[in-house]
mmCIF file of C-alpha atoms and ligand atoms in Angstrom:
data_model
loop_
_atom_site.group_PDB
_atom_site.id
_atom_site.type_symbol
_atom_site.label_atom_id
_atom_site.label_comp_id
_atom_site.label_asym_id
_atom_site.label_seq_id
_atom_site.Cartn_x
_atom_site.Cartn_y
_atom_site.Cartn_z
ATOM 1 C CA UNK A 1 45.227 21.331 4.326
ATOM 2 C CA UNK A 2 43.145 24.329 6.030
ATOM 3 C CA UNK A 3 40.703 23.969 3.315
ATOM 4 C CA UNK A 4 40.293 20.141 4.324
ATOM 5 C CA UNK A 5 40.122 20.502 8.049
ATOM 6 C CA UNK A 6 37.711 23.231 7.000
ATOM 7 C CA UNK A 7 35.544 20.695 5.629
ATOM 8 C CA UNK A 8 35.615 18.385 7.917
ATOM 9 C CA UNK A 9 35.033 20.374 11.210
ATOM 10 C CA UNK A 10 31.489 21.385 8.631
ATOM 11 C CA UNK A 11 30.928 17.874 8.109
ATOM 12 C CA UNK A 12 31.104 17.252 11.833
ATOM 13 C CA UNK A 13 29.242 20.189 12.934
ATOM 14 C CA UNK A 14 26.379 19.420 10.479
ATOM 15 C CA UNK A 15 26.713 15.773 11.806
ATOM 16 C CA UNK A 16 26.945 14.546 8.444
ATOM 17 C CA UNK A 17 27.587 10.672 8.161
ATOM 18 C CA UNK A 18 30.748 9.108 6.704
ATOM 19 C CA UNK A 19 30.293 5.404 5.690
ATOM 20 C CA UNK A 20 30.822 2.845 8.453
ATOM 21 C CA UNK A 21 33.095 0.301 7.138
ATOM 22 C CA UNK A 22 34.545 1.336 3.229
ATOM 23 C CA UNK A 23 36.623 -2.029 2.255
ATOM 24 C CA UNK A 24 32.815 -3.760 1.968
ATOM 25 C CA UNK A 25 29.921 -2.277 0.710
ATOM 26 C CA UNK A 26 27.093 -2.857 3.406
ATOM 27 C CA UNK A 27 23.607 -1.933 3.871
ATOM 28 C CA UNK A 28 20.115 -2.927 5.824
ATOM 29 C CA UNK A 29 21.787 -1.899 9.038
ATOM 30 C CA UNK A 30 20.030 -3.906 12.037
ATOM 31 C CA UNK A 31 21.734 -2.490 14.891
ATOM 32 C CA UNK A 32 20.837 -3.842 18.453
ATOM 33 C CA UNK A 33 22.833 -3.812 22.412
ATOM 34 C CA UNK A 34 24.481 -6.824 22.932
ATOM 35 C CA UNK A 35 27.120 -6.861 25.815
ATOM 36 C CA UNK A 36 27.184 -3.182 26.199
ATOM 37 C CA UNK A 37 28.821 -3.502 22.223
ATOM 38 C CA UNK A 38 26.749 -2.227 19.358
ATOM 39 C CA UNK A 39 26.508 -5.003 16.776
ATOM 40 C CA UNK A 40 25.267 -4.117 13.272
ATOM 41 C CA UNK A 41 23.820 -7.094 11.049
ATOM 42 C CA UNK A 42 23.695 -5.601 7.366
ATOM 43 C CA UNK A 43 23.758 -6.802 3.656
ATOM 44 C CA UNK A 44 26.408 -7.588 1.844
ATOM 45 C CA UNK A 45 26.096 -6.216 -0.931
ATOM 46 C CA UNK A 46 28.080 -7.459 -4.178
ATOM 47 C CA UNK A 47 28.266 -6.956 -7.902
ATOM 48 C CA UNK A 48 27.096 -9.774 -9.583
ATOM 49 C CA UNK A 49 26.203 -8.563 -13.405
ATOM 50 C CA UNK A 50 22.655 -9.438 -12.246
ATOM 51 C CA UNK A 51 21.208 -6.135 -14.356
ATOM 52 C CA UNK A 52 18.741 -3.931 -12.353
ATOM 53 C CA UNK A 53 14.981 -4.504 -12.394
ATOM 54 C CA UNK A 54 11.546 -3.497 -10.277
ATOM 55 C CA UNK A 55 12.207 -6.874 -8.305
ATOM 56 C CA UNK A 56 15.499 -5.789 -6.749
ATOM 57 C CA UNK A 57 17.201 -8.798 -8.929
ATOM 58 C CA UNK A 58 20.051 -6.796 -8.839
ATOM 59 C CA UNK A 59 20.484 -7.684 -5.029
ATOM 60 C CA UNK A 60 21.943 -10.531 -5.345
ATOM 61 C CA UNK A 61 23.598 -11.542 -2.007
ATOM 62 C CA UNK A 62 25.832 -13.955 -1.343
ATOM 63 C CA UNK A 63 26.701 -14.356 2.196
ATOM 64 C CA UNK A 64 26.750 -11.657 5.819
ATOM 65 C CA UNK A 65 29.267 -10.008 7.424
ATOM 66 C CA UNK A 66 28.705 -8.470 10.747
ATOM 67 C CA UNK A 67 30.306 -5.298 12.070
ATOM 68 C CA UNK A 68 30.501 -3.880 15.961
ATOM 69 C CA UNK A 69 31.649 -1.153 17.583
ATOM 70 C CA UNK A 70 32.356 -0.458 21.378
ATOM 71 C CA UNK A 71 30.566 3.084 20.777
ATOM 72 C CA UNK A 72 29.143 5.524 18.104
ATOM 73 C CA UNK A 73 32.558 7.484 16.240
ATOM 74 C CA UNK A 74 34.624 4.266 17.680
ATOM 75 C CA UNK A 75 36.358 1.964 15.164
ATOM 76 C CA UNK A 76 34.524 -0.972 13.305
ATOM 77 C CA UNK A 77 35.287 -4.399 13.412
ATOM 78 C CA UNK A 78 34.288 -6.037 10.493
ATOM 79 C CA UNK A 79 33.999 -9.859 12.083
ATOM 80 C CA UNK A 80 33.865 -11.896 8.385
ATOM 81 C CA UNK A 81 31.824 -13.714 6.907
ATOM 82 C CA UNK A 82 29.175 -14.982 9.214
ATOM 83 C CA UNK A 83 26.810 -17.132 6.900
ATOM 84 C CA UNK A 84 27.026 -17.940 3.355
ATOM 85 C CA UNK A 85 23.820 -18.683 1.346
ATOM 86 C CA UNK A 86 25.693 -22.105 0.032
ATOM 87 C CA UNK A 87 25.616 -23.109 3.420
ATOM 88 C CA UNK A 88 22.251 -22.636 4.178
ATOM 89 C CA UNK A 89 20.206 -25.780 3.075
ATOM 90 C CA UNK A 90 16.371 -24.252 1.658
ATOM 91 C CA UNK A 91 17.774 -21.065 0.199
ATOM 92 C CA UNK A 92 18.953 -20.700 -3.500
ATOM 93 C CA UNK A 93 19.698 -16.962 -3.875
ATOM 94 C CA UNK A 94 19.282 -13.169 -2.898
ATOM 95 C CA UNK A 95 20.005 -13.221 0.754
ATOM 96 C CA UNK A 96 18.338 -9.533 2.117
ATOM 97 C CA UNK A 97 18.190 -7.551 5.403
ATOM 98 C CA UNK A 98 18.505 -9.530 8.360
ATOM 99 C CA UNK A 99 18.199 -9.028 11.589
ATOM 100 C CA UNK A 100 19.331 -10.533 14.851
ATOM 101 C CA UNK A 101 18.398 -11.362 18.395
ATOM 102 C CA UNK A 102 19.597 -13.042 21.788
ATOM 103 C CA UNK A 103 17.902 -15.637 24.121
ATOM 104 C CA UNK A 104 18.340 -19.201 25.668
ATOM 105 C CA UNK A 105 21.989 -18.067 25.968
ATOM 106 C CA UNK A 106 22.202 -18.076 22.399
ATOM 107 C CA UNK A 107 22.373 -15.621 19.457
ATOM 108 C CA UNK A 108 19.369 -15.843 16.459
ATOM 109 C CA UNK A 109 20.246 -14.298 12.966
ATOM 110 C CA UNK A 110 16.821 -14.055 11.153
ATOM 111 C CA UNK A 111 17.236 -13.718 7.433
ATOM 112 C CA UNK A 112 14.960 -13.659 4.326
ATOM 113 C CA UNK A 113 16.401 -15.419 0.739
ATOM 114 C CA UNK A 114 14.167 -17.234 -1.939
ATOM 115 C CA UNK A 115 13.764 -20.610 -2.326
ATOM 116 C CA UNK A 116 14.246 -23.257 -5.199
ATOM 117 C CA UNK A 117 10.763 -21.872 -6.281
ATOM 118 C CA UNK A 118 12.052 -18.489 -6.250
ATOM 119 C CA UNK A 119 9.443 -17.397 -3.114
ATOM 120 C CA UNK A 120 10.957 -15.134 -0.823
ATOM 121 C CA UNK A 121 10.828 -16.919 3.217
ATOM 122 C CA UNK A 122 12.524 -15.756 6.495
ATOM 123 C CA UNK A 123 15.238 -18.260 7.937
ATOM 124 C CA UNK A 124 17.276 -18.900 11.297
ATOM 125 C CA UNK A 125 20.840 -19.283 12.098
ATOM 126 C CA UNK A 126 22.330 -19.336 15.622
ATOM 127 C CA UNK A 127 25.700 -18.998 17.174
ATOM 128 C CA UNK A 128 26.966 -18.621 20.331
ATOM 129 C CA UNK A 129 28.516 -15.277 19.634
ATOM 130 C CA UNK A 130 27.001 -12.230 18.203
ATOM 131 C CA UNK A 131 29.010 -11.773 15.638
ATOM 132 C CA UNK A 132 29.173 -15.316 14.553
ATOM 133 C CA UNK A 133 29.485 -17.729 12.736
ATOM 134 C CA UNK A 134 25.876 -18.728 12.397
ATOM 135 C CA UNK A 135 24.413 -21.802 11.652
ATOM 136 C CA UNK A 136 21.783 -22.520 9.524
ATOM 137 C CA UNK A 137 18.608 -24.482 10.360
ATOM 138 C CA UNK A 138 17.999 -26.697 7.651
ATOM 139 C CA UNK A 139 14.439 -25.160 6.805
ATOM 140 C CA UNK A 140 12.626 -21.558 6.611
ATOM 141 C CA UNK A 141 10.433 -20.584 10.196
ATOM 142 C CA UNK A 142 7.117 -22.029 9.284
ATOM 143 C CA UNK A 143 4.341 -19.979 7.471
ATOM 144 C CA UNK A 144 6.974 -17.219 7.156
ATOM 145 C CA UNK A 145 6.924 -15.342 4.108
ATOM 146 C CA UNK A 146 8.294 -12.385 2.342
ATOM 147 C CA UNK A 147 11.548 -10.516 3.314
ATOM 148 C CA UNK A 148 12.906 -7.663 6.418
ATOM 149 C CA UNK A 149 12.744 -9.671 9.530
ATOM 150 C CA UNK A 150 12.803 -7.219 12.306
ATOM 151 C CA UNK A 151 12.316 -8.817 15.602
ATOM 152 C CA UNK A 152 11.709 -7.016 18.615
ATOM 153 C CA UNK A 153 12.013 -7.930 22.311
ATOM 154 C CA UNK A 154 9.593 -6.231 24.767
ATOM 155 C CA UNK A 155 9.698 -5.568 27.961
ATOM 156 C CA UNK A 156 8.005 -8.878 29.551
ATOM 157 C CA UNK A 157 10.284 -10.687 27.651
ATOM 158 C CA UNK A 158 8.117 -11.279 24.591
ATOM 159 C CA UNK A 159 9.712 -11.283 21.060
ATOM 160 C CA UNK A 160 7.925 -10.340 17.798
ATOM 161 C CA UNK A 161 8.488 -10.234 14.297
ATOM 162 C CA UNK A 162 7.647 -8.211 11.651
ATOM 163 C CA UNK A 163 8.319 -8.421 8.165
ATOM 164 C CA UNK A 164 7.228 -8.071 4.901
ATOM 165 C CA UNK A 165 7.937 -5.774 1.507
ATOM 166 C CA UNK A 166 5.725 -5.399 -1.502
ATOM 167 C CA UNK A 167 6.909 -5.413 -5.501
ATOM 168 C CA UNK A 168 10.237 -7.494 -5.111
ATOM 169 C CA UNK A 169 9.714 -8.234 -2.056
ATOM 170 C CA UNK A 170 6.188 -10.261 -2.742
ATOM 171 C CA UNK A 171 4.084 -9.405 0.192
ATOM 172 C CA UNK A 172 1.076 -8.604 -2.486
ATOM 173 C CA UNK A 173 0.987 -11.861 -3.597
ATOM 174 C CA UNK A 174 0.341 -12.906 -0.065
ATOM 175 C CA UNK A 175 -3.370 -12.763 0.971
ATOM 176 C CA UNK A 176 -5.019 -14.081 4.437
ATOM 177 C CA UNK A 177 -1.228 -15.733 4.503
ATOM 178 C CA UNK A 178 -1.526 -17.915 1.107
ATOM 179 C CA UNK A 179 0.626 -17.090 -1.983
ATOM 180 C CA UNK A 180 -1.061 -16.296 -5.201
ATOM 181 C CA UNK A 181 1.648 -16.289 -7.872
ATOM 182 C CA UNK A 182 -0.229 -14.727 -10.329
ATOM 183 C CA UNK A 183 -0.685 -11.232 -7.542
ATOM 184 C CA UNK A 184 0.337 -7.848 -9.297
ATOM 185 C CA UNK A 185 1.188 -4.878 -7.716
ATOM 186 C CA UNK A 186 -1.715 -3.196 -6.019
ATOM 187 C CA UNK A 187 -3.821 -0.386 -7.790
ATOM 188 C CA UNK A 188 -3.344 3.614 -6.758
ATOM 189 C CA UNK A 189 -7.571 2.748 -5.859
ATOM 190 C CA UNK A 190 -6.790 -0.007 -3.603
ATOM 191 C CA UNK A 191 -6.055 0.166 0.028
ATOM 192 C CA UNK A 192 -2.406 -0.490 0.732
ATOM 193 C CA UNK A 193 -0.629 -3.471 1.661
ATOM 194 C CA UNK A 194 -0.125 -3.613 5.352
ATOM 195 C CA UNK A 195 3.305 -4.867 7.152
ATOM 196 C CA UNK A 196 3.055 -8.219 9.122
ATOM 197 C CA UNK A 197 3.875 -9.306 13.038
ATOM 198 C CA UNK A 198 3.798 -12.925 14.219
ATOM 199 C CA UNK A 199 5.003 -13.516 17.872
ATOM 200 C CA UNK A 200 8.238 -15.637 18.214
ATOM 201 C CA UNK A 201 7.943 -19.045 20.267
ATOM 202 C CA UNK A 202 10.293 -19.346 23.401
ATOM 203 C CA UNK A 203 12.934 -21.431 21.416
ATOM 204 C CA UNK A 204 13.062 -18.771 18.800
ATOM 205 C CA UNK A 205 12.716 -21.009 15.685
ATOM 206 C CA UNK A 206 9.414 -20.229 14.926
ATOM 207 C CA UNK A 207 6.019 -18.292 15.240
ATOM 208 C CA UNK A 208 3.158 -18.936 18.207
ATOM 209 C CA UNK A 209 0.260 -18.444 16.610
ATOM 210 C CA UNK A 210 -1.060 -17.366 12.492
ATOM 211 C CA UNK A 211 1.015 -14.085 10.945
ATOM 212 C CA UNK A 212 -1.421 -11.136 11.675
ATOM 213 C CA UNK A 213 -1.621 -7.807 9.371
ATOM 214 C CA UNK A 214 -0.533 -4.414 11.588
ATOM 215 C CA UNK A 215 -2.957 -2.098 11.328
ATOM 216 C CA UNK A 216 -0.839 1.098 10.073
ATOM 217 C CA UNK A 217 -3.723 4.208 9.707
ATOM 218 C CA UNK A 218 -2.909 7.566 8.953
ATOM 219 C CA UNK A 219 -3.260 10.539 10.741
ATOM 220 C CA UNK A 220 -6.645 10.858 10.422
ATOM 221 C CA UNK A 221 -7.028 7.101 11.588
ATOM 222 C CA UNK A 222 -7.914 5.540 8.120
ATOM 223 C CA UNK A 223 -6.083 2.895 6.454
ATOM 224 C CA UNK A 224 -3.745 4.029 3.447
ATOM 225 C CA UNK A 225 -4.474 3.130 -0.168
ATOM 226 C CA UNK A 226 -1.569 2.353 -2.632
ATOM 227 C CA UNK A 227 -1.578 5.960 -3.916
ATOM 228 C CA UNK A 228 -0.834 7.260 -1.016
ATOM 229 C CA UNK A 229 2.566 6.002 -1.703
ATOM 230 C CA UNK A 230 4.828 9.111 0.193
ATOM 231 C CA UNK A 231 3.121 7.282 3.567
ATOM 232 C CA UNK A 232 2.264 4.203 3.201
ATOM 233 C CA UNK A 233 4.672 0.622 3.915
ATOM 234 C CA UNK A 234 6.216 -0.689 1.145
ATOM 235 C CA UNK A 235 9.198 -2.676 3.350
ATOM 236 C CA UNK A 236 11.998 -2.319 6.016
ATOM 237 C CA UNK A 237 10.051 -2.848 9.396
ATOM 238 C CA UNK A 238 11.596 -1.888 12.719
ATOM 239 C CA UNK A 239 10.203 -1.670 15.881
ATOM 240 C CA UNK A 240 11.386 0.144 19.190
ATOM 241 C CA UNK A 241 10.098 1.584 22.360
ATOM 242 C CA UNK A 242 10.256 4.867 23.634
ATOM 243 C CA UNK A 243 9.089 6.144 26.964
ATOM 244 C CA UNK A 244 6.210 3.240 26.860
ATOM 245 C CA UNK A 245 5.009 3.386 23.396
ATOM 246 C CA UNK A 246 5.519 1.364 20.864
ATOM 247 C CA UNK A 247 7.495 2.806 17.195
ATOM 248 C CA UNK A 248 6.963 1.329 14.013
ATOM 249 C CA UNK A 249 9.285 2.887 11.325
ATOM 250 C CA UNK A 250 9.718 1.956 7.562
ATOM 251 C CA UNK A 251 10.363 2.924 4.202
ATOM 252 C CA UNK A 252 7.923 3.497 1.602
ATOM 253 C CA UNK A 253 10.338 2.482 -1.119
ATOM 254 C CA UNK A 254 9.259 4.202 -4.478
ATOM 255 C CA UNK A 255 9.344 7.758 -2.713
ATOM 256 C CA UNK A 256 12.225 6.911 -0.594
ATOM 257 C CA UNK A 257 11.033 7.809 2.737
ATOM 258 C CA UNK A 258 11.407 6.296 6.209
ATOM 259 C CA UNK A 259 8.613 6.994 8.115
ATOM 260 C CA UNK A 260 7.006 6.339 11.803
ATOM 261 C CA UNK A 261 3.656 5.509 13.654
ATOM 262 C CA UNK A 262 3.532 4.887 16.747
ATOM 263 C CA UNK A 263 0.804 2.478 19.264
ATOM 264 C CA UNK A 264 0.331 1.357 22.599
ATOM 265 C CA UNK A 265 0.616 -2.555 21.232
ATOM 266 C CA UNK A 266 3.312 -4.781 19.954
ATOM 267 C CA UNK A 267 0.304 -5.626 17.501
ATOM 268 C CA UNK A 268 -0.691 -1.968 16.977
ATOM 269 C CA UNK A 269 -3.020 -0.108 15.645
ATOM 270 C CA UNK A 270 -0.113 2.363 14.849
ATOM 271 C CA UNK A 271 -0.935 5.768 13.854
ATOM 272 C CA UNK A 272 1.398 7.380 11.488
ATOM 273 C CA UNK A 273 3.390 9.990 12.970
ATOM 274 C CA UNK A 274 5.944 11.409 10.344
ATOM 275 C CA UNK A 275 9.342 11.005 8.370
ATOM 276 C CA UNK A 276 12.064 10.024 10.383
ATOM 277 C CA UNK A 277 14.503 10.690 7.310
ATOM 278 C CA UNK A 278 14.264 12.262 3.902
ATOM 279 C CA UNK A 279 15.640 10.403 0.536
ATOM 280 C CA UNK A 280 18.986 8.920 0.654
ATOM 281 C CA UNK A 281 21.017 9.078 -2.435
ATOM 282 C CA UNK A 282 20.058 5.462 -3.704
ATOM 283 C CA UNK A 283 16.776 3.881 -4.713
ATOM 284 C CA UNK A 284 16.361 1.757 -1.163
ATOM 285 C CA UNK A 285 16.385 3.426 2.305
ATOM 286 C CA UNK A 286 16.593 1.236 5.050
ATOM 287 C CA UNK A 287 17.184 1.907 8.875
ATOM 288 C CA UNK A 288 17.129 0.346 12.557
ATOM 289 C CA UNK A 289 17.087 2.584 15.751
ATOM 290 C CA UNK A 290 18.792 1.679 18.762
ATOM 291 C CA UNK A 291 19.650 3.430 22.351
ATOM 292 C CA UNK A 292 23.566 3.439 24.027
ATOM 293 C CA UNK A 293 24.376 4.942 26.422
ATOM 294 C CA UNK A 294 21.554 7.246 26.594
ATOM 295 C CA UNK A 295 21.628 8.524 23.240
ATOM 296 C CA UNK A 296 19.007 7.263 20.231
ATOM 297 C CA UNK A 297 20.810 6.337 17.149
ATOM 298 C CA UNK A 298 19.459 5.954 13.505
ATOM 299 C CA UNK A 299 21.533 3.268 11.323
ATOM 300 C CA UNK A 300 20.550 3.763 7.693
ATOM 301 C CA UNK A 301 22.372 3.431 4.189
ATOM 302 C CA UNK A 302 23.012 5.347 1.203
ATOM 303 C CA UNK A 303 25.190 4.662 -2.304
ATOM 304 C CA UNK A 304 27.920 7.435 -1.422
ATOM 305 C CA UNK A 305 30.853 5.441 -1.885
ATOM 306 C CA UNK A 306 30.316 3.954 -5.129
ATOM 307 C CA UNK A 307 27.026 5.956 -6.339
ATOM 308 C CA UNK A 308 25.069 2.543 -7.665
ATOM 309 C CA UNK A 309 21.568 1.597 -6.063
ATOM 310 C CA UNK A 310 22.619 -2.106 -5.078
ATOM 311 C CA UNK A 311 26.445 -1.534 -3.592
ATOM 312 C CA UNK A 312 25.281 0.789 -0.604
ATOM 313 C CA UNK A 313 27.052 1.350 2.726
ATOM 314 C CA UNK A 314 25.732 1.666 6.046
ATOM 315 C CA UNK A 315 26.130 4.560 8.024
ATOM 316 C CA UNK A 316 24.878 5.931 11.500
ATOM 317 C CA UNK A 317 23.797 9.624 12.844
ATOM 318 C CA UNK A 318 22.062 10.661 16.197
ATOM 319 C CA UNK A 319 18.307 10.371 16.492
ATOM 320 C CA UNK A 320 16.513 12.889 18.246
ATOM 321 C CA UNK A 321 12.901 13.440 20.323
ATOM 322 C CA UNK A 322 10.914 16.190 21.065
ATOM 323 C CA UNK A 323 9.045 16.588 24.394
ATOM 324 C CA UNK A 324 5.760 15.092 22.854
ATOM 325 C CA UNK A 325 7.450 12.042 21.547
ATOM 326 C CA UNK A 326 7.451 12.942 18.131
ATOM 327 C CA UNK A 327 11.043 12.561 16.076
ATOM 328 C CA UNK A 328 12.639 15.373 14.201
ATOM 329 C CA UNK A 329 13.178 14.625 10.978
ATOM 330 C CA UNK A 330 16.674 14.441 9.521
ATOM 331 C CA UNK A 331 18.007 15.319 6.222
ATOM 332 C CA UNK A 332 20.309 13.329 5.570
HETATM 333 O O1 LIG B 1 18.839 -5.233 0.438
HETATM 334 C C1 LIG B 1 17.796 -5.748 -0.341
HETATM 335 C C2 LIG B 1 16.535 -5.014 -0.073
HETATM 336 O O2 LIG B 1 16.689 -3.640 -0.383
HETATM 337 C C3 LIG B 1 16.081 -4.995 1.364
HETATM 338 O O3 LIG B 1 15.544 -6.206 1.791
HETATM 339 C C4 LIG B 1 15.143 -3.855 1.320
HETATM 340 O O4 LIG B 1 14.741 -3.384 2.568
HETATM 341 C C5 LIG B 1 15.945 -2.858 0.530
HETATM 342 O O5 LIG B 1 16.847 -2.151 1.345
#
């Protein structure tokens, strides 16, 4: 019993993070603020005896749950299921990291899934709760594409999105916004894929305007070729603001990193900045940032509770800034 309280007061002390939620395996947390209650809109993840592959096949969701909690260490509410992919009329499988937002009094649950021609494209549900249930419009948001919806409110009441994810999650067979199908993965020589932003429309359904590339350069302000592969985006967008400038963070997938760069836009240029957080155990690393009650928190996943890449669980630790706006990394 010592031993064990030993262990834990450790655990605490080192702030490392216990799963969430363990009766549901979770992941792609996309926390946000709604009603001074922190909502989290993951995947739900699920074994389906779809066998692993480079395309994340083995990701085969079937529907969303969505968790809250009044406060970070407070219990969970799991709220069931919120939207199943049956129910949603364009999409025929692999529903992936949403994300949500709130306006015209009502709740938007962005989500990517692939269609009946097996092409990845970012729908919208609404509620009138944040936790659900969400309804499905009947098609994808126009000239959408890809997968990780993050959508980000700004201060003059503007939203954006950004998405986008290369290998499985297509973006490289996306150029100037049309799909090649025949697009391979891009050459160590080439320069690197870039994320995407499109600003929302005031009803929320769709974008104003054509999908723009953001500019992500590295710290020398040049663009990123494939090979630089600890830095550059491969998927998992989020965007937040911090003492007036603007954060992009994301993962870079095959080395597992989540990383920031930071601009004075909503459409960048963003300058990369550094790793928020080191390799998770698990192939995918995944993450939103939000701020409660005056404290910055980092939602991420990992595979501890059942040590497989595609049944994950979401988890949260504290986020923290130095004086020059930079983020200390954590190990998690
Ligand atoms: O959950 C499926 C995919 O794995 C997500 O869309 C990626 O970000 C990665 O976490």
């Amino acid at each position: 019993m010592t031993r064990i309280l030993i262990v834990c007061l450790f655990a605490c002390l080192q702030g490392i993070a216990q799963p969430l939620v363990k009766h549901i395996y979770t992941a792609d947390p996309s926390a946000h603020v709604f009603n001074n209650r922190i909502y989290i809109y993951p995947s739900h993840d699920t074994a389906t005896g779809v066998p692993e592959d480079d395309l994340g096949s083995h990701f085969d969701m079937k529907d969303y749950h969505i968790l809250s909690l009044d406060h970070v260490g407070g219990k969970v509410t799991d709220h069931g299921v919120a939207l199943r992919l049956k129910d949603v009329p364009w999409a025929k499988k692999q529903l992936w990291a949403p994300d949500a937002a709130y306006a015209n009094h009502t709740y938007y649950l962005y989500f990517p899934a692939k269609d009946s021609s097996g092409i990845f494209h970012i729908g919208v549900a609404t509620s009138n709760k944040p936790e659900g249930p969400f309804k499905a419009l009947p098609k994808p948001i126009a000239g959408s594409y890809s997968i990780d919806p993050c959508v980000f409110k700004d201060d003059d009441g503007n939203f954006y999105m950004y998405f986008g994810g290369i290998w499985g999650g297509q973006l490289q067979k996306w150029d100037h916004n049309k799909y090649t199908a025949s697009a391979g993965n891009k050459d160590a020589n080439e320069l690197a894929a870039l994320p995407r932003v499109a600003k929302l429309r005031k009803d929320m359904t769709g974008f104003e305007g054509q999908v723009k590339e953001l500019v992500l350069l590295n710290e020398q302000g040049k663009p990123f070729y494939e090979k630089d592969n600890d830095k550059r985006f491969f998927e998992a967008s989020w965007v937040h603001k911090y003492k007036g400038k603007y954060y992009f963070s994301y993962s870079t997938g095959d080395t597992h990193n989540l990383c920031y760069a930071i601009g004075d836009s909503p459409y960048g240029p963003f300058t990369y900045k550094g790793v928020i957080m080191t390799p998770v155990t698990g192939w995918t690393t995944h993450h939103s940032i939000v701020e409660k009650d005056g404290k910055w928190y980092l939602f991420y996943h990992d595979v501890e509770l059942s040590g497989k890449t595609y049944l994950r669980n979401v988890k949260v630790t504290e986020l923290h800034y130095r004086a020059d706006g930079s983020i200390e990394t954590i190990h998690p």
